[in-house]
Coordinates of C-alpha atoms in Angstrom, one line a residue:
X1 CA 139.5 74.7 228.1
X2 CA 140.7 71.2 228.8
X3 CA 143.4 71.0 231.5
X4 CA 147.0 70.3 230.7
X5 CA 147.3 68.4 234.0
X6 CA 144.4 67.2 236.1
X7 CA 145.1 65.2 239.3
X8 CA 142.2 63.8 241.3
X9 CA 142.1 62.0 244.6
X10 CA 145.9 61.7 245.0
X11 CA 146.9 59.7 248.0
X12 CA 150.5 58.8 248.7
X13 CA 151.3 56.1 251.3
X14 CA 154.6 55.0 252.9
X15 CA 155.1 52.1 255.4
X16 CA 154.8 54.6 258.3
X17 CA 151.4 55.9 257.0
X18 CA 149.8 58.4 254.6
X19 CA 152.0 61.1 253.3
X20 CA 149.6 63.0 251.0
X21 CA 145.8 62.8 251.5
X22 CA 143.1 63.2 248.9
X23 CA 144.7 66.0 246.9
X24 CA 143.3 67.5 243.7
X25 CA 145.2 69.7 241.3
X26 CA 144.5 71.3 238.0
X27 CA 146.6 73.5 235.7
X28 CA 145.6 74.8 232.3
X29 CA 147.9 75.3 229.2
X30 CA 150.1 78.3 229.6
X31 CA 149.3 78.8 233.3
X32 CA 151.4 78.4 236.4
X33 CA 150.3 76.6 239.5
X34 CA 152.4 77.1 242.6
X35 CA 152.4 74.6 245.5
X36 CA 153.7 76.2 248.7
X37 CA 154.1 75.0 252.3
X38 CA 156.8 74.2 254.8
X39 CA 159.2 71.3 254.5
X40 CA 157.3 68.1 255.4
X41 CA 154.0 69.4 253.9
X42 CA 154.1 66.9 251.0
X43 CA 155.0 69.2 248.1
X44 CA 157.9 67.2 246.6
X45 CA 156.2 63.8 247.3
X46 CA 153.2 65.1 245.3
X47 CA 155.5 65.9 242.4
X48 CA 157.2 62.5 242.5
X49 CA 153.8 60.7 242.6
X50 CA 152.5 62.7 239.5
X51 CA 155.6 61.9 237.5
X52 CA 156.0 58.3 238.8
X53 CA 159.3 58.7 240.6
X54 CA 158.3 57.7 244.2
X55 CA 161.0 56.1 246.4
X56 CA 160.9 52.3 247.0
X57 CA 158.1 51.3 249.4
X58 CA 156.0 54.4 248.7
X59 CA 152.9 54.0 246.6
X60 CA 150.2 56.3 245.2
X61 CA 146.6 56.0 244.2
X62 CA 144.4 58.5 242.3
X63 CA 144.0 59.7 238.7
X64 CA 146.5 61.7 236.6
X65 CA 145.3 63.2 233.3
X66 CA 147.8 64.8 230.9
X67 CA 145.8 66.2 228.0
X68 CA 143.9 63.2 226.7
X69 CA 146.0 60.5 228.4
X70 CA 144.7 59.1 231.7
X71 CA 146.7 57.2 234.2
X72 CA 145.3 55.3 237.2
X73 CA 148.1 55.5 239.8
X74 CA 148.7 52.2 241.6
X75 CA 148.0 50.3 238.4
X76 CA 150.1 49.6 235.4
X77 CA 152.9 52.2 235.5
X78 CA 154.0 51.7 231.9
X79 CA 151.6 54.4 230.8
X80 CA 152.9 56.9 233.3
X81 CA 156.5 55.9 232.3
X82 CA 155.6 56.7 228.7
X83 CA 154.4 60.2 229.6
X84 CA 157.4 61.0 231.8
X85 CA 160.0 63.0 229.9
X86 CA 157.7 63.3 226.8
X87 CA 154.4 64.8 228.1
X88 CA 155.6 65.7 231.6
X89 CA 159.1 67.1 232.3
X90 CA 160.8 67.6 235.7
X91 CA 163.3 70.3 236.7
X92 CA 164.9 69.7 240.1
X93 CA 166.5 72.1 242.6
X94 CA 170.1 70.9 242.2
X95 CA 171.2 70.4 238.6
X96 CA 174.0 68.1 240.0
X97 CA 171.3 65.5 240.8
X98 CA 170.0 65.5 237.2
X99 CA 173.3 66.0 235.3
X100 CA 176.1 63.5 235.2
X101 CA 179.4 64.9 236.3
X102 CA 181.4 62.7 233.9
X103 CA 179.6 63.4 230.7
X104 CA 179.7 66.6 228.6
X105 CA 176.6 68.7 228.6
X106 CA 176.0 68.3 224.9
X107 CA 175.9 64.5 225.2
X108 CA 173.5 64.7 228.1
X109 CA 171.2 67.0 226.2
X110 CA 171.3 64.9 223.1
X111 CA 170.3 61.8 225.1
X112 CA 167.2 63.6 226.2
X113 CA 166.2 64.5 222.6
X114 CA 164.1 62.2 220.4
X115 CA 166.3 59.8 218.5
X116 CA 165.8 61.5 215.1
X117 CA 166.8 64.9 216.6
X118 CA 170.2 63.9 218.2
X119 CA 172.4 66.2 216.1
X120 CA 175.0 68.7 217.0
X121 CA 172.9 71.4 215.3
X122 CA 169.8 70.6 217.4
X123 CA 171.8 70.5 220.6
X124 CA 173.2 73.9 219.8
X125 CA 169.7 75.2 219.0
X126 CA 168.4 73.9 222.3
X127 CA 171.2 75.5 224.2
X128 CA 170.5 78.8 222.4
X129 CA 166.9 78.4 223.5
X130 CA 168.0 78.7 227.1
X131 CA 170.5 81.5 226.3
X132 CA 173.6 79.4 226.4
X133 CA 176.4 79.5 223.8
X134 CA 177.2 76.4 221.7
X135 CA 180.5 75.9 223.4
X136 CA 178.6 74.7 226.5
X137 CA 178.0 71.4 224.7
X138 CA 181.7 70.6 225.0
X139 CA 181.9 71.4 228.7
X140 CA 181.3 69.4 231.8
X141 CA 178.7 70.5 234.5
X142 CA 181.4 71.3 237.0
X143 CA 182.9 73.8 234.6
X144 CA 179.7 75.9 234.6
X145 CA 178.3 78.4 237.1
X146 CA 175.2 77.4 239.1
X147 CA 172.9 79.4 236.8
X148 CA 174.4 77.9 233.6
X149 CA 174.0 74.3 235.0
X150 CA 170.4 75.0 235.8
X151 CA 169.9 76.3 232.2
X152 CA 171.4 73.0 230.9
X153 CA 169.0 71.0 233.1
X154 CA 166.1 73.1 231.9
X155 CA 167.1 72.5 228.2
X156 CA 167.2 68.7 229.0
X157 CA 163.8 68.7 230.8
X158 CA 162.3 70.5 227.7
X159 CA 164.0 68.4 225.1
X160 CA 160.9 66.3 224.3
X161 CA 158.7 69.4 224.3
X162 CA 156.4 68.4 227.2
X163 CA 153.0 69.8 227.8
X164 CA 153.6 70.1 231.5
X165 CA 156.8 71.0 233.4
X166 CA 157.1 70.4 237.1
X167 CA 159.7 72.6 238.8
X168 CA 160.7 71.3 242.2
X169 CA 162.4 74.3 243.9
X170 CA 164.1 75.0 240.6
X171 CA 165.8 78.3 241.6
X172 CA 166.1 77.9 245.4
X173 CA 169.9 77.3 245.2
X174 CA 170.5 80.4 243.0
X175 CA 171.3 83.9 244.0
X176 CA 168.7 86.5 243.4
X177 CA 169.9 87.9 240.0
X178 CA 170.5 84.4 238.6
X179 CA 167.1 83.3 239.9
X180 CA 165.3 86.1 238.1
X181 CA 167.2 85.4 234.9
X182 CA 166.2 81.7 235.0
X183 CA 162.6 82.4 236.0
X184 CA 162.3 85.0 233.2
X185 CA 163.7 82.5 230.7
X186 CA 161.3 79.8 231.9
X187 CA 158.4 82.2 231.6
X188 CA 159.3 83.1 228.0
X189 CA 159.6 79.4 227.0
X190 CA 156.3 78.6 228.8
X191 CA 154.6 81.4 226.9
X192 CA 156.0 80.4 223.5
X193 CA 155.0 76.8 224.0
X194 CA 151.7 77.3 225.9
X195 CA 153.2 74.9 228.5
X196 CA 151.7 74.4 231.9
X197 CA 154.0 74.9 234.8
X198 CA 153.7 73.3 238.3
X199 CA 156.1 75.3 240.5
X200 CA 156.9 73.8 243.9
X201 CA 158.5 76.4 246.2
X202 CA 158.9 77.6 249.7
X203 CA 159.8 81.1 248.4
X204 CA 156.6 83.1 248.8
X205 CA 158.1 86.0 246.8
X206 CA 158.6 83.7 243.8
X207 CA 155.1 82.2 244.1
X208 CA 153.5 85.6 244.5
X209 CA 155.3 87.0 241.4
X210 CA 155.1 84.0 239.1
X211 CA 152.0 82.0 239.8
X212 CA 148.5 82.3 238.4
X213 CA 147.0 79.9 240.9
X214 CA 148.1 78.6 244.3
X215 CA 147.7 75.5 246.4
X216 CA 148.8 75.7 250.0
X217 CA 149.8 72.3 251.5
X218 CA 150.2 71.4 255.2
X219 CA 151.0 67.9 256.6
X220 CA 150.0 66.3 253.3
X221 CA 146.7 68.1 252.8
X222 CA 145.6 71.0 250.6
X223 CA 144.3 73.6 253.0
X224 CA 143.7 76.5 250.6
X225 CA 143.5 77.0 246.9
X226 CA 142.6 79.8 244.4
X227 CA 144.1 82.6 242.4
X228 CA 147.5 83.5 243.8
X229 CA 146.8 87.3 243.9
X230 CA 143.6 86.7 246.0
X231 CA 145.3 84.2 248.4
X232 CA 148.2 86.5 249.1
X233 CA 146.0 89.6 249.3
X234 CA 143.5 88.0 251.6
X235 CA 144.3 84.5 252.9
X236 CA 141.4 82.7 254.5
X237 CA 143.3 79.8 256.2
X238 CA 145.3 80.8 259.3
X239 CA 148.3 78.8 258.0
X240 CA 148.4 80.7 254.7
X241 CA 148.3 84.0 256.6
X242 CA 151.0 82.9 259.0
X243 CA 153.3 82.0 256.1
X244 CA 152.7 85.3 254.4
X245 CA 153.3 87.3 257.5
X246 CA 156.6 85.4 258.3
X247 CA 158.1 86.5 255.0
X248 CA 160.4 89.5 255.8
X249 CA 159.3 92.7 253.9
X250 CA 161.7 94.1 251.3
X251 CA 160.8 97.8 251.7
X252 CA 161.0 98.3 255.5
X253 CA 162.4 96.8 258.7
X254 CA 160.1 95.4 261.4
X255 CA 160.8 95.4 265.1
X256 CA 160.2 91.7 265.3
X257 CA 159.0 89.2 262.6
X258 CA 155.8 87.4 263.2
X259 CA 156.5 83.7 263.7
X260 CA 154.7 80.4 263.5
X261 CA 155.5 78.3 266.6
X262 CA 156.3 74.6 266.3
X263 CA 156.8 72.6 263.1
X264 CA 154.8 70.5 260.6
X265 CA 153.7 67.2 262.2
X266 CA 154.1 63.9 260.4
X267 CA 151.0 63.5 258.3
X268 CA 150.4 60.0 259.5
X269 CA 150.3 61.2 263.2
X270 CA 147.2 63.2 262.5
X271 CA 144.4 60.9 263.7
X272 CA 141.7 63.4 264.3
X273 CA 140.8 67.0 263.8
X274 CA 142.6 69.7 261.8
X275 CA 146.3 69.0 261.1
X276 CA 147.1 72.7 261.9
X277 CA 145.2 72.8 265.2
X278 CA 148.2 72.4 267.5
X279 CA 149.9 75.5 266.0
X280 CA 146.7 77.6 265.4
X281 CA 145.8 80.5 267.7
X282 CA 142.2 80.3 266.5
X283 CA 141.8 76.6 267.2
X284 CA 138.6 75.6 269.2
X285 CA 137.5 72.2 270.5
X286 CA 135.9 71.2 267.2
X287 CA 139.3 71.8 265.4
X288 CA 140.8 69.0 267.5
X289 CA 138.2 66.4 266.9
X290 CA 136.7 67.0 263.4
X291 CA 138.7 67.2 260.2
X292 CA 137.6 70.3 258.3
X293 CA 136.0 69.9 254.9
X294 CA 136.9 71.9 251.8
X295 CA 134.4 74.8 251.4
X296 CA 134.0 77.7 248.9
X297 CA 135.7 80.9 250.1
X298 CA 134.9 83.3 247.2
X299 CA 135.2 83.2 243.5
X300 CA 137.3 80.2 242.4
X301 CA 138.8 79.6 245.8
X302 CA 138.4 77.1 248.6
X303 CA 139.6 76.7 252.2
X304 CA 139.7 73.8 254.6
X305 CA 139.1 75.5 258.0
X306 CA 136.2 75.5 260.5
X307 CA 136.9 79.2 261.3
X308 CA 138.4 80.9 258.3
X309 CA 139.8 84.4 258.5
X310 CA 137.7 87.4 257.7
X311 CA 138.7 90.9 256.6
X312 CA 138.8 92.2 260.2
X313 CA 141.1 89.3 261.3
X314 CA 143.5 90.1 258.4
X315 CA 143.7 93.7 259.4
X316 CA 144.5 92.8 263.0
X317 CA 147.2 90.3 262.0
X318 CA 149.0 92.7 259.6
X319 CA 149.7 95.1 262.5
X320 CA 152.5 92.8 263.7
X321 CA 154.5 93.5 260.6
X322 CA 154.3 97.3 260.6
X323 CA 157.6 99.3 260.2
X324 CA 159.7 99.6 263.3
X325 CA 159.8 103.0 264.9
X326 CA 163.4 102.7 265.8
X327 CA 166.4 101.4 263.8
X328 CA 168.1 98.3 265.1
X329 CA 170.6 98.5 267.9
X330 CA 173.8 100.3 266.8
X331 CA 177.3 99.5 267.9
X332 CA 178.4 99.9 271.6
X333 CA 181.9 101.2 271.0
X334 CA 184.3 101.5 273.9
X335 CA 186.7 104.2 273.0
X336 CA 185.9 104.3 269.3
X337 CA 188.2 101.5 268.1
X338 CA 186.5 99.0 265.8
X339 CA 186.5 95.4 266.9
X340 CA 188.0 94.4 263.6
X341 CA 189.3 96.4 260.7
X342 CA 189.9 94.8 257.3
X343 CA 192.1 96.9 255.0
X344 CA 193.0 96.3 251.3
X345 CA 192.3 92.5 251.5
X346 CA 193.2 90.5 248.4
X347 CA 192.8 86.8 247.8
X348 CA 193.4 84.9 244.5
X349 CA 192.7 81.3 243.5
X350 CA 194.7 80.3 240.5
X351 CA 197.1 82.4 238.5
X352 CA 194.8 83.7 235.7
X353 CA 191.5 83.8 237.6
X354 CA 190.2 87.2 238.7
X355 CA 190.7 87.8 242.4
X356 CA 188.1 86.5 244.8
X357 CA 188.8 89.6 246.9
X358 CA 190.2 92.7 245.4
X359 CA 191.3 95.5 247.8
X360 CA 188.3 94.9 250.2
X361 CA 188.1 97.2 253.3
X362 CA 185.4 96.9 255.9
X363 CA 185.1 97.6 259.7
X364 CA 183.0 96.0 262.3
X365 CA 182.5 97.8 265.7
X366 CA 181.9 96.0 269.0
X367 CA 178.3 95.0 269.3
X368 CA 177.4 96.1 265.8
X369 CA 175.4 94.1 263.2
X370 CA 176.9 94.5 259.7
X371 CA 175.6 93.0 256.5
X372 CA 177.4 91.9 253.4
X373 CA 175.4 91.2 250.2
X374 CA 176.2 90.2 246.7
X375 CA 175.7 87.5 244.1
X376 CA 177.4 84.1 244.2
X377 CA 181.1 84.6 243.4
X378 CA 181.1 88.1 244.8
X379 CA 183.6 87.2 247.5
X380 CA 181.3 87.1 250.5
X381 CA 182.2 83.7 251.8
X382 CA 185.9 84.2 251.0
X383 CA 185.9 87.3 253.2
X384 CA 184.2 85.3 256.0
X385 CA 186.8 82.5 255.7
X386 CA 189.6 85.0 255.9
X387 CA 188.2 86.5 259.1
X388 CA 187.9 83.1 260.8
X389 CA 191.3 81.9 259.5
X390 CA 190.1 79.3 257.1
X391 CA 191.7 81.2 254.2
X392 CA 194.9 83.2 254.2
X393 CA 194.8 86.5 252.2
X394 CA 197.4 87.2 249.7
X395 CA 197.5 90.9 250.6
X396 CA 196.0 93.4 253.0
X397 CA 195.5 93.4 256.8
X398 CA 193.0 92.1 259.3
X399 CA 193.5 94.0 262.6
X400 CA 191.6 93.0 265.8
X401 CA 191.4 95.5 268.7
X402 CA 191.0 92.6 271.2
X403 CA 193.7 90.1 272.1
X404 CA 193.3 86.4 272.4
X405 CA 193.2 83.2 270.2
X406 CA 191.1 83.5 267.0
X407 CA 188.4 81.1 268.2
X408 CA 187.7 83.4 271.1
X409 CA 187.4 86.4 268.8
X410 CA 185.2 85.0 266.0
X411 CA 183.0 82.0 265.3
X412 CA 181.0 81.2 262.2
X413 CA 177.5 79.6 261.4
X414 CA 177.3 78.1 258.0
X415 CA 174.3 77.7 255.6
X416 CA 173.7 73.9 256.1
X417 CA 173.7 72.8 259.7
X418 CA 173.4 69.1 258.7
X419 CA 176.8 69.2 257.1
X420 CA 178.3 71.4 259.9
X421 CA 177.3 69.1 262.8
X422 CA 178.9 65.7 263.3
X423 CA 176.1 63.1 262.8
X424 CA 177.8 60.7 265.2
X425 CA 177.9 63.1 268.2
X426 CA 175.0 63.9 270.4
X427 CA 174.1 67.6 270.7
X428 CA 175.4 67.6 274.3
X429 CA 178.8 66.2 273.2
X430 CA 179.1 68.7 270.4
X431 CA 178.3 71.7 272.7
X432 CA 180.5 70.4 275.5
X433 CA 183.4 70.1 273.1
X434 CA 182.9 73.6 271.9
X435 CA 182.4 75.0 275.4
X436 CA 185.7 73.5 276.5
X437 CA 187.5 75.9 274.2
X438 CA 186.0 78.9 276.0
X439 CA 186.1 80.1 279.6
X440 CA 183.8 77.4 280.8
X441 CA 181.2 79.8 282.2
X442 CA 178.3 78.3 280.0
X443 CA 177.1 74.8 280.5
X444 CA 175.5 72.7 277.8
X445 CA 172.1 73.4 279.4
X446 CA 172.9 77.2 279.4
X447 CA 173.8 77.0 275.7
X448 CA 170.6 75.2 274.8
X449 CA 168.5 77.6 276.8
X450 CA 170.3 80.5 275.1
X451 CA 169.0 79.3 271.7
X452 CA 165.5 78.3 272.9
X453 CA 165.9 74.5 273.0
X454 CA 164.9 72.2 275.9
X455 CA 167.7 70.7 278.0
X456 CA 166.6 67.2 276.9
X457 CA 167.9 67.9 273.4
X458 CA 171.4 67.3 274.7
X459 CA 170.8 63.6 274.3
X460 CA 169.7 63.8 270.7
X461 CA 171.7 63.5 267.6
X462 CA 171.4 65.9 264.7
X463 CA 169.3 63.5 262.6
X464 CA 166.6 63.6 265.2
X465 CA 166.2 67.4 264.8
X466 CA 164.4 69.6 262.3
X467 CA 166.4 72.0 260.1
X468 CA 165.6 74.9 262.3
X469 CA 166.6 73.0 265.5
X470 CA 169.8 72.0 263.9
X471 CA 170.6 75.6 263.1
X472 CA 169.9 76.6 266.7
X473 CA 172.4 73.9 267.8
X474 CA 174.9 75.3 265.3
X475 CA 174.4 78.8 266.7
X476 CA 174.8 77.5 270.3
X477 CA 178.0 75.7 269.4
X478 CA 179.4 78.9 267.8
X479 CA 178.5 80.9 271.0
X480 CA 180.1 78.3 273.3
X481 CA 183.6 79.9 273.3
X482 CA 182.0 83.3 274.0
X483 CA 183.3 85.0 270.8
X484 CA 183.1 88.8 270.2
X485 CA 182.0 88.4 266.6
X486 CA 179.5 85.9 265.1
X487 CA 179.6 85.4 261.4
X488 CA 176.4 84.1 259.8
X489 CA 177.2 82.9 256.2
X490 CA 173.8 82.4 254.5
X491 CA 172.6 81.0 257.8
X492 CA 168.9 81.2 257.0
X493 CA 168.9 80.8 253.2
X494 CA 168.0 77.1 253.2
X495 CA 165.2 77.4 255.9
X496 CA 161.5 77.6 255.4
X497 CA 160.1 81.2 255.7
X498 CA 158.5 80.4 259.0
X499 CA 161.7 78.9 260.5
X500 CA 163.7 81.7 259.0
X501 CA 161.7 84.2 260.9
X502 CA 162.3 82.4 264.2
X503 CA 166.1 82.2 263.6
X504 CA 166.2 85.9 262.6
X505 CA 164.4 86.9 265.8
X506 CA 166.8 84.7 267.8
X507 CA 169.8 86.3 266.2
X508 CA 168.4 89.7 267.0
X509 CA 167.8 88.7 270.6
X510 CA 171.3 87.3 271.0
X511 CA 172.9 90.4 269.4
X512 CA 171.2 92.7 271.9
X513 CA 171.4 90.4 275.0
X514 CA 175.1 89.5 274.6
X515 CA 176.4 92.7 273.1
X516 CA 177.6 90.5 270.3
X517 CA 178.9 91.8 267.0
X518 CA 177.4 90.1 264.0
X519 CA 178.5 89.9 260.4
X520 CA 175.5 88.7 258.4
X521 CA 176.3 87.4 254.9
X522 CA 173.4 86.9 252.5
X523 CA 172.1 87.4 249.0
X524 CA 168.6 88.2 250.4
X525 CA 168.1 92.0 250.7
X526 CA 164.8 91.6 252.6
X527 CA 166.6 89.5 255.3
X528 CA 169.6 91.7 255.7
X529 CA 167.3 94.8 256.1
X530 CA 165.9 93.1 259.3
X531 CA 169.3 92.4 260.8
X532 CA 172.0 94.8 259.9
X533 CA 172.7 98.4 260.8
X534 CA 175.4 99.0 258.2
X535 CA 175.7 97.3 254.8
X536 CA 178.5 96.5 252.3
X537 CA 177.7 95.5 248.7
X538 CA 180.2 93.2 247.0
X539 CA 180.6 92.6 243.3
X540 CA 183.3 90.5 241.7
X541 CA 185.5 90.8 244.9
X542 CA 185.2 94.5 245.3
X543 CA 183.1 96.7 247.6
X544 CA 180.9 98.8 245.3
X545 CA 178.7 100.5 247.9
X546 CA 178.5 100.8 251.7
X547 CA 176.7 102.8 254.3
X548 CA 173.7 102.6 256.7
X549 CA 171.4 99.8 255.7
X550 CA 168.4 102.0 255.3
X551 CA 170.3 104.5 253.1
X552 CA 171.8 101.8 250.9
X553 CA 168.5 99.9 250.4
X554 CA 166.3 103.0 250.4
X555 CA 168.3 105.0 247.8
X556 CA 171.2 102.9 246.5
X557 CA 173.8 104.9 244.7
X558 CA 175.4 102.1 242.6
X559 CA 173.7 100.6 239.6
X560 CA 174.7 97.1 240.8
X561 CA 172.9 97.6 244.1
X562 CA 169.8 98.8 242.2
X563 CA 170.0 95.7 240.0
X564 CA 170.1 93.5 243.0
X565 CA 167.1 95.2 244.5
X566 CA 165.1 94.9 241.3
X567 CA 165.9 91.2 241.0
X568 CA 164.3 90.3 244.3
X569 CA 160.8 88.7 243.7
X570 CA 158.4 91.5 244.2
X571 CA 161.2 94.0 244.1
X572 CA 161.4 97.1 241.9
X573 CA 163.8 99.7 240.6
X574 CA 164.4 102.1 243.3
X575 CA 163.4 105.7 242.6
X576 CA 162.3 104.6 239.2
X577 CA 165.9 104.0 238.0
X578 CA 166.0 100.7 236.2
X579 CA 169.6 100.8 234.9
X580 CA 172.2 98.4 236.0
X581 CA 170.6 95.1 235.2
X582 CA 172.9 92.1 235.8
X583 CA 173.0 89.8 232.8
X584 CA 174.7 86.7 234.1

């Protein structure tokens, strides 16, 4: 079978140096190739090079074949421009970056169609193909939910019926049920069209469930490739194994998540040896001097490693992720009164809109870790904002058993640390300002040490830090006033799986060490299982189920909870009960 997409010898270079080095890719019609790796591995730059959308100053060489068309990168780009949008489509993570906010969805979809097909009937047919009603054509992107916007972007990317679709983190910004709906829709369209899909993702659950073949990238290099099932079942490269083991399990809690120390180096800084050597526990002298060569590692798979993992190594490594013998630490209650009790909380936005919170009641004890899960729009963030005073409820009560100003009772850590930290302030200045609102017992150095950062980071600005380091600073700033309750609102959802494991372990350590109460808000059931003792499930502003985390996730009573569980990549209907599917 001839490949739908064949990339040979791809090399991407920026003024600072090489970003992607000698990468080969192949995907056949109707199959899905997933490219995985941490941020900085070169995944998105690979996609941009293939489709001819590299930033100014960045160049690519190599060969791209799409069906019978061949393009020499670095030469005349008019051939590649002719393939873009017709033979190769691109679906991005954030539909707001590919959809105009000032044009109606129908006009944007029509503009992507061949000139002869730009009719209202064809636009409506294409919307129907992605399970959207015809009325969406008359709407603007901001009037749609995140999942509906992504469906419009998908329809536009498929408007010219490409042979290959590149999805660059296409569902990362979606909650778990919407993610499954979009991925199921994409799989059906792919099957009907025999379209090849290149899926770029840091979500190992998505890659495991959706991909036929897998390429693992690290620092601009392909380090392992082969059938997805084989690579996840028995990785040969230590990096692949580390990524897999960092992913929190859905079906049980572990005492401590395995972690991968450090971060991905800049590819141009690797002057000798294996790019992964500095982070690899198996590295020997040869690994630091000689670059490994790609070698066969079984049927249809290759690995670039001087000392690849064997079956015995994998068995030893998996012991770190065995189920914990004890449940996570429970509340340390002084006298039985909860730290905060929320009763009958209601919050509305707009007269005719359904309430964001509808008679919500929860309690959080001192020193307790409580989870709140639900889809986007379920009311999770509105609840958090009411607790910290950023929103004022229309009804109900929030009663604290402790006295003091609100900022000494509760602090919050948001999803995106880059937008939560002032880019003009040094880390030290930001932490010093926050500490001045507390009792002054923790210095900037103490706060940095508390979250595992060197004291020298006080002189840096947020732009000089990685995403995981920025989130550590955000946590340190939240702890500076010495609050009794720390709210984490999707605090790890935008992080790579390896960094996510580090932050989850850090939060667990802080919870136990400081006797801190934690309210952990997330749409990720595997993550919340590792953190929370008790769990509340929100749907459309109402609590539909609550109880001990192991009970709620082990045998959920509500159909909505079961639907959430079944929507997780790799999830399943609990106890064989599949009812309760959420349909957008």
